[in-house]
Amino acid sequence: MPIDWTEYQPGEFYDELFAAPGNARPAAEHLTGYLASLGQRELAERQGDAERAIAEMGITFTVYTEGQNIDRAWPFDVIPRTIEAQEWARIERGLVQRLKALNHFIDDLYHDRRIIADGVVPEDIIATSANFLEACVGANPPYGVWANICGTDLVRDKDGTVYVLEDNLRVPSGVSYMLENRIITKQVFPEMFEHASILPVDDYASQLFDMLASLSPRKLDFPRVVVLTPGIYNSAYFEHSYLAQRMGVDLVEGSDLVVADDQCVYVRTIRGLERVDVIYRRVNDTFLDPECFDKDSVLGVPGLMRAWRAQTVALANAPGAGVADDKVVYAYVPKIIEYYLHESAILPNVPTRLLRDEQSRKHVLGDLTKWVVKPANESGGYGMLIGPRSTPEERAAMVAAVEANPRNYIAQPVLALSTAPTLVQQEIEPRHLDLRPFILQGERIWVTPGGLTRVALRRGSLVVNSSQGGGSKDTWVVAVDP
Amino acid sequence: MSLLSRVAERIYWSARYLERAETTSRLARVYGNLLLDLPRQAGLKWDLLIRITGCAERYRDLHPSPGADTAERFFVADRNNASSVRSSLAHARESIRTTRDIVPSEAWRSINELCMHVNQELDAETSHRRRYGIHSTVVEGCQQISGLLADTMSHDSGYQFFRIGRGMERADMTTRIIDVAAATLLGRDDLARFDNTLWMAVLQSLSAYQMYRQKIRRRIFGPDVIGYLLKDEQFPRAISFSLRELGGALALLPRNAGPHKKLGDLRRMLATLDVGRLDIPALHQWIDDVQLAFGELHRLIHHTWFEPSTSAAGPSPVVAPAQDQGSAQRQGQTPGSTPGSTVGSTVGSTLASDPGVRPQIGAKV
């Protein structure tokens, strides 16, 4: 039975593929026509092929539940999400602008603090930020860049506006799934790629490697780059090993590295110790160095911060970069962009209320059902309250949490996230989604074409995190002939 | 750039577990057949195989009153038996999973598929016929992975650790099989009529039957079989061959003097052995000594390359000219002094070690 797209009803939401029922957006025309010709049953079969490929390729993520670590197959929806190349070009400019400004901001915070002196960002926000690291003051990472790898979360509201929801500047993950999603989609719909002009994503690993190599303190032809993982029990272990493999560099654990008396970092090899130049670390700041932060951490390397400050080794992202990844700081990003770049922000923020402000706090706590409340420093959707879906008990708990530590909370209006057709138990239904592009900044700056589209597989759900029942889709940036 | 110690260790163990899974499946397949061929009073049971893998004590602890299928399930499917086919594959998968950045990605796919398939089959209540099929799948799957690595992985130091792991496990398995077979079969007059069948089974469990017939052109005779499996220079699962293979791999690694010397001891032990003049206790004693020597070789390999070393790279004796990929880079990279810090091992690194600590064979027969 062919698919009848007029039956697909996204309702009040902005749909990424359809402007109106049966009326595909230009970037999705080819795709939706092709899917319709396949028919529902064939589509379901391709979904089955994709799921088998995922199981066989061992694409997993790890969930911690009930004290156990379970490797789950990566949930994937076979229907791609499309973005028009022209629209993408604008988003890309916005992302580049934003990361440049954030890196200026971080560098300023750890040096002269001009932005505070000039009264643009209040000092107490930085003073109380859990991610501001005293140990980083005065440090000079290469090119003055602190966040080398950034995963920015974008969402689209009912009227079609694309907003920045979050800047992930610590250890953002998901890029390996973006790459694998494309590999699987090519296997499942090879015909599509012959006819449409879809921007390729597969040079990410070489872009990443070049960026990392550009950070090497020794100017060698072949600097030694390693990926530092917390180990196999980390939810993103698959990604760590995937990226190491794709870049052809070693995947190391803390115990593989040692800092010698010469303040250089060495890796233990079958020949003895060998010098390391660049560490792409996927270990959180405070676990990096037990000498400096968490004394009990076995994930890190004693002395690593000394070596980094002595500039014998580069760390990406630089420790302390997370200070700009605080949801309170987020509210100031448009001002930060104006301050450092003298430009206005290309991509708007979601309107954000800081609950440290008494008036805002009264207003928001007065009726929590209208708001999404988020803690300033959590990721993965943890600790968040979605007002309209919350129970009175959850709201009461949130009121208490906010009153206890107002600095740590922000509130945003509930966005009507955009949707895209998604195959759910063999039926095509609209599901909400977001987009996480990845931006690399070293000597140069580069943005993935598209990114990782995450989709909330439960009907009506707005939570797209894979740890909380989200799935993902391949993302196509499609050039449309005028 | 030289191979990480931890990665070398995991590659070594992945080879050992793959080899263990394969040999265990071969044993199960051959004995499953053999039991059908022999009358009940021959007294041969799956317990014999459990003795070979050195898990008899654990088996008795876990299953004080075994049922008809218990021993076979323990040997093949039991997760509590670290040497079962299922556990060996799971350990191999885990080792490859954690060296995915080094090992060709097809190898990861293969082991992953193999594990999924075998687990499905083992979880289903299976008929005898299908059980037999599982073993073929395992043997073929392991062979496929070995072949894949041989043909798609650079034969650099990482690959040498794969060869070493495989050689060590083969030598270990072959000596165990000979030891138990000799103790069970030699001198048992009541089994004399089945002699031919039984020694054929021993050869088949090492896939040596056909090659043996081509080489030794006379009626199958126990001491001949033992001599062949120990001293044949051309058959890959014979001890002599394994030692040569190990020697070849060791020669390509840096800092190999210690392990190389121990390998020389093993070679001498084998060269001076006269199988024809041994009685069963003497053979048993000899195998015990050989197993101890292999244990010592393993310890030296571990000490030389795997143990997080705090010593810097520097000149150290190399017995044979090694493929020295890293010599140019090594110059001038020696840290000023020996770093004093030792880092506690992470949870992950314990995966590399052998959870199925197998007792020396002499300890329990």
mmCIF file of C-alpha atoms in Angstrom, chain A residues 47-248:
data_model
loop_
_atom_site.group_PDB
_atom_site.id
_atom_site.type_symbol
_atom_site.label_atom_id
_atom_site.label_comp_id
_atom_site.label_asym_id
_atom_site.label_seq_id
_atom_site.Cartn_x
_atom_site.Cartn_y
_atom_site.Cartn_z
ATOM 1 C CA GLN A 47 13.289 -0.040 9.324
ATOM 2 C CA GLY A 48 13.871 -3.692 10.221
ATOM 3 C CA ASP A 49 17.020 -3.753 8.046
ATOM 4 C CA ALA A 50 18.295 -0.674 9.828
ATOM 5 C CA GLU A 51 17.689 -2.179 13.255
ATOM 6 C CA ARG A 52 19.494 -5.372 12.301
ATOM 7 C CA ALA A 53 22.426 -3.374 10.948
ATOM 8 C CA ILE A 54 22.609 -1.437 14.219
ATOM 9 C CA ALA A 55 22.652 -4.632 16.279
ATOM 10 C CA GLU A 56 25.291 -6.229 14.086
ATOM 11 C CA MET A 57 27.477 -3.162 13.947
ATOM 12 C CA GLY A 58 27.260 -3.051 17.713
ATOM 13 C CA ILE A 59 26.118 0.579 17.821
ATOM 14 C CA THR A 60 25.147 0.956 21.421
ATOM 15 C CA PHE A 61 24.841 3.385 24.221
ATOM 16 C CA THR A 62 24.948 2.532 27.878
ATOM 17 C CA VAL A 63 22.176 3.247 30.326
ATOM 18 C CA TYR A 64 22.680 3.182 34.036
ATOM 19 C CA THR A 65 19.644 1.752 35.724
ATOM 20 C CA GLU A 66 19.143 -0.252 38.867
ATOM 21 C CA GLY A 67 22.863 -0.185 39.536
ATOM 22 C CA GLN A 68 23.546 -2.000 36.296
ATOM 23 C CA ASN A 69 25.045 -0.867 33.063
ATOM 24 C CA ILE A 70 23.161 -2.052 30.077
ATOM 25 C CA ASP A 71 24.316 -1.752 26.524
ATOM 26 C CA ARG A 72 21.283 -0.832 24.488
ATOM 27 C CA ALA A 73 21.008 -0.771 20.744
ATOM 28 C CA TRP A 74 20.908 2.787 19.444
ATOM 29 C CA PRO A 75 17.251 3.706 18.715
ATOM 30 C CA PHE A 76 16.995 4.933 15.170
ATOM 31 C CA ASP A 77 14.149 6.096 12.966
ATOM 32 C CA VAL A 78 14.557 5.353 9.325
ATOM 33 C CA ILE A 79 12.803 8.480 7.951
ATOM 34 C CA PRO A 80 15.429 11.240 7.574
ATOM 35 C CA ARG A 81 14.922 14.829 8.648
ATOM 36 C CA THR A 82 15.636 17.418 5.985
ATOM 37 C CA ILE A 83 16.897 21.001 6.133
ATOM 38 C CA GLU A 84 17.197 23.270 3.156
ATOM 39 C CA ALA A 85 20.825 24.156 2.327
ATOM 40 C CA GLN A 86 20.092 27.879 2.233
ATOM 41 C CA GLU A 87 18.506 27.878 5.644
ATOM 42 C CA TRP A 88 21.394 25.783 6.883
ATOM 43 C CA ALA A 89 23.947 28.320 5.651
ATOM 44 C CA ARG A 90 22.355 30.930 7.904
ATOM 45 C CA ILE A 91 22.270 28.577 10.896
ATOM 46 C CA GLU A 92 25.917 27.713 10.292
ATOM 47 C CA ARG A 93 26.902 31.384 10.362
ATOM 48 C CA GLY A 94 24.991 31.756 13.598
ATOM 49 C CA LEU A 95 26.779 28.801 15.174
ATOM 50 C CA VAL A 96 30.217 30.046 14.151
ATOM 51 C CA GLN A 97 29.426 33.483 15.528
ATOM 52 C CA ARG A 98 28.206 32.067 18.793
ATOM 53 C CA LEU A 99 31.194 29.786 19.454
ATOM 54 C CA LYS A 100 33.697 32.509 18.563
ATOM 55 C CA ALA A 101 32.051 34.873 21.026
ATOM 56 C CA LEU A 102 31.861 32.217 23.754
ATOM 57 C CA ASN A 103 35.561 31.465 23.382
ATOM 58 C CA HIS A 104 36.397 35.170 23.687
ATOM 59 C CA PHE A 105 34.218 35.246 26.762
ATOM 60 C CA ILE A 106 35.883 32.250 28.460
ATOM 61 C CA ASP A 107 39.361 33.571 27.714
ATOM 62 C CA ASP A 108 38.371 36.966 29.110
ATOM 63 C CA LEU A 109 36.958 35.405 32.305
ATOM 64 C CA TYR A 110 40.238 33.621 33.023
ATOM 65 C CA HIS A 111 42.295 36.741 32.276
ATOM 66 C CA ASP A 112 41.299 40.411 32.427
ATOM 67 C CA ARG A 113 37.540 40.070 33.022
ATOM 68 C CA ARG A 114 36.806 43.094 30.903
ATOM 69 C CA ILE A 115 33.201 42.016 30.357
ATOM 70 C CA ILE A 116 32.576 42.118 34.101
ATOM 71 C CA ALA A 117 34.426 45.405 34.540
ATOM 72 C CA ASP A 118 32.261 46.840 31.780
ATOM 73 C CA GLY A 119 29.134 45.688 33.587
ATOM 74 C CA VAL A 120 27.783 43.423 30.852
ATOM 75 C CA VAL A 121 27.793 40.211 32.877
ATOM 76 C CA PRO A 122 27.336 40.444 36.673
ATOM 77 C CA GLU A 123 30.329 39.241 38.643
ATOM 78 C CA ASP A 124 28.389 37.143 41.126
ATOM 79 C CA ILE A 125 27.175 34.844 38.362
ATOM 80 C CA ILE A 126 30.746 33.860 37.651
ATOM 81 C CA ALA A 127 31.735 33.806 41.301
ATOM 82 C CA THR A 128 28.994 31.278 42.033
ATOM 83 C CA SER A 129 29.426 29.189 38.883
ATOM 84 C CA ALA A 130 30.242 25.571 39.644
ATOM 85 C CA ASN A 131 32.091 25.374 36.346
ATOM 86 C CA PHE A 132 34.457 28.261 36.935
ATOM 87 C CA LEU A 133 37.782 26.667 37.866
ATOM 88 C CA GLU A 134 40.260 28.688 39.884
ATOM 89 C CA ALA A 135 42.999 26.350 38.635
ATOM 90 C CA CYS A 136 42.514 27.707 35.105
ATOM 91 C CA VAL A 137 43.011 31.403 35.830
ATOM 92 C CA GLY A 138 45.759 32.813 33.630
ATOM 93 C CA ALA A 139 46.110 29.672 31.498
ATOM 94 C CA ASN A 140 46.733 30.105 27.779
ATOM 95 C CA PRO A 141 45.287 27.364 25.594
ATOM 96 C CA PRO A 142 46.325 27.483 21.909
ATOM 97 C CA TYR A 143 44.712 30.274 19.822
ATOM 98 C CA GLY A 144 42.950 31.463 22.981
ATOM 99 C CA VAL A 145 40.306 28.826 22.288
ATOM 100 C CA TRP A 146 38.872 26.949 25.274
ATOM 101 C CA ALA A 147 35.887 25.148 23.794
ATOM 102 C CA ASN A 148 37.304 23.309 20.785
ATOM 103 C CA ILE A 149 34.362 20.982 20.351
ATOM 104 C CA CYS A 150 30.898 22.341 20.892
ATOM 105 C CA GLY A 151 27.542 20.597 20.503
ATOM 106 C CA THR A 152 24.818 23.222 20.329
ATOM 107 C CA ASP A 153 21.206 22.168 20.778
ATOM 108 C CA LEU A 154 18.799 23.857 18.382
ATOM 109 C CA VAL A 155 15.019 23.703 18.466
ATOM 110 C CA ARG A 156 12.320 25.142 16.248
ATOM 111 C CA ASP A 157 9.161 26.703 17.594
ATOM 112 C CA LYS A 158 5.644 26.757 16.179
ATOM 113 C CA ASP A 159 6.304 29.782 13.978
ATOM 114 C CA GLY A 160 9.397 28.207 12.421
ATOM 115 C CA THR A 161 12.008 30.203 14.339
ATOM 116 C CA VAL A 162 15.159 28.270 15.150
ATOM 117 C CA TYR A 163 16.380 28.909 18.714
ATOM 118 C CA VAL A 164 19.527 27.917 20.535
ATOM 119 C CA LEU A 165 18.412 25.843 23.488
ATOM 120 C CA GLU A 166 21.788 24.982 25.029
ATOM 121 C CA ASP A 167 25.491 25.332 24.408
ATOM 122 C CA ASN A 168 27.331 22.147 25.313
ATOM 123 C CA LEU A 169 30.930 23.159 25.839
ATOM 124 C CA ARG A 170 32.137 20.500 28.238
ATOM 125 C CA VAL A 171 32.224 17.032 26.680
ATOM 126 C CA PRO A 172 29.340 17.020 24.200
ATOM 127 C CA SER A 173 28.530 13.618 22.750
ATOM 128 C CA GLY A 174 26.456 12.223 19.922
ATOM 129 C CA VAL A 175 28.589 12.881 16.879
ATOM 130 C CA SER A 176 29.359 9.202 16.343
ATOM 131 C CA TYR A 177 25.657 8.507 16.091
ATOM 132 C CA MET A 178 25.316 11.271 13.539
ATOM 133 C CA LEU A 179 27.972 9.478 11.467
ATOM 134 C CA GLU A 180 26.537 6.011 11.962
ATOM 135 C CA ASN A 181 23.019 7.218 11.158
ATOM 136 C CA ARG A 182 24.264 8.312 7.766
ATOM 137 C CA ILE A 183 26.045 4.998 7.149
ATOM 138 C CA ILE A 184 22.889 3.084 7.989
ATOM 139 C CA THR A 185 20.641 5.335 5.918
ATOM 140 C CA LYS A 186 22.920 4.853 2.927
ATOM 141 C CA GLN A 187 22.619 1.098 3.380
ATOM 142 C CA VAL A 188 18.871 1.212 3.718
ATOM 143 C CA PHE A 189 18.027 3.809 1.032
ATOM 144 C CA PRO A 190 20.931 3.650 -1.427
ATOM 145 C CA GLU A 191 18.629 4.835 -4.242
ATOM 146 C CA MET A 192 17.993 8.168 -2.533
ATOM 147 C CA PHE A 193 21.611 9.225 -2.503
ATOM 148 C CA GLU A 194 21.987 8.746 -6.232
ATOM 149 C CA HIS A 195 19.431 11.409 -7.021
ATOM 150 C CA ALA A 196 19.370 14.002 -4.260
ATOM 151 C CA SER A 197 22.162 16.449 -3.406
ATOM 152 C CA ILE A 198 22.632 15.683 0.247
ATOM 153 C CA LEU A 199 25.681 17.216 1.923
ATOM 154 C CA PRO A 200 28.115 14.530 3.134
ATOM 155 C CA VAL A 201 28.963 14.310 6.846
ATOM 156 C CA ASP A 202 31.632 11.662 6.844
ATOM 157 C CA ASP A 203 34.710 13.879 6.949
ATOM 158 C CA TYR A 204 34.038 14.765 10.592
ATOM 159 C CA ALA A 205 36.813 12.499 11.875
ATOM 160 C CA SER A 206 39.452 14.077 9.664
ATOM 161 C CA GLN A 207 38.223 17.574 10.538
ATOM 162 C CA LEU A 208 38.408 16.645 14.200
ATOM 163 C CA PHE A 209 41.882 15.194 13.834
ATOM 164 C CA ASP A 210 43.185 18.258 11.978
ATOM 165 C CA MET A 211 41.702 20.540 14.615
ATOM 166 C CA LEU A 212 43.258 18.503 17.441
ATOM 167 C CA ALA A 213 46.626 18.292 15.686
ATOM 168 C CA SER A 214 46.567 22.083 15.280
ATOM 169 C CA LEU A 215 46.657 22.336 19.088
ATOM 170 C CA SER A 216 49.932 20.422 19.489
ATOM 171 C CA PRO A 217 52.526 22.315 21.532
ATOM 172 C CA ARG A 218 55.315 20.626 19.563
ATOM 173 C CA LYS A 219 55.223 21.511 15.920
ATOM 174 C CA LEU A 220 55.668 17.992 14.574
ATOM 175 C CA ASP A 221 54.487 16.413 11.364
ATOM 176 C CA PHE A 222 52.819 13.687 13.396
ATOM 177 C CA PRO A 223 51.907 14.895 16.880
ATOM 178 C CA ARG A 224 50.640 12.162 19.171
ATOM 179 C CA VAL A 225 46.916 12.702 19.712
ATOM 180 C CA VAL A 226 44.945 10.463 22.086
ATOM 181 C CA VAL A 227 41.311 10.172 23.149
ATOM 182 C CA LEU A 228 40.949 9.925 26.935
ATOM 183 C CA THR A 229 37.887 7.922 28.002
ATOM 184 C CA PRO A 230 36.544 7.287 31.503
ATOM 185 C CA GLY A 231 36.246 3.642 30.394
ATOM 186 C CA ILE A 232 33.754 1.109 29.181
ATOM 187 C CA TYR A 233 31.135 1.931 31.797
ATOM 188 C CA ASN A 234 30.662 5.429 30.428
ATOM 189 C CA SER A 235 27.476 5.912 28.431
ATOM 190 C CA ALA A 236 29.432 7.326 25.506
ATOM 191 C CA TYR A 237 32.196 4.703 25.448
ATOM 192 C CA PHE A 238 31.061 3.560 22.025
ATOM 193 C CA GLU A 239 31.627 7.061 20.716
ATOM 194 C CA HIS A 240 35.042 7.395 22.322
ATOM 195 C CA SER A 241 36.342 4.257 20.695
ATOM 196 C CA TYR A 242 34.583 5.069 17.439
ATOM 197 C CA LEU A 243 36.252 8.466 17.148
ATOM 198 C CA ALA A 244 39.666 7.098 18.136
ATOM 199 C CA GLN A 245 39.337 4.416 15.507
ATOM 200 C CA ARG A 246 38.184 6.831 12.822
ATOM 201 C CA MET A 247 41.036 9.232 13.561
ATOM 202 C CA GLY A 248 43.550 6.399 13.857
#
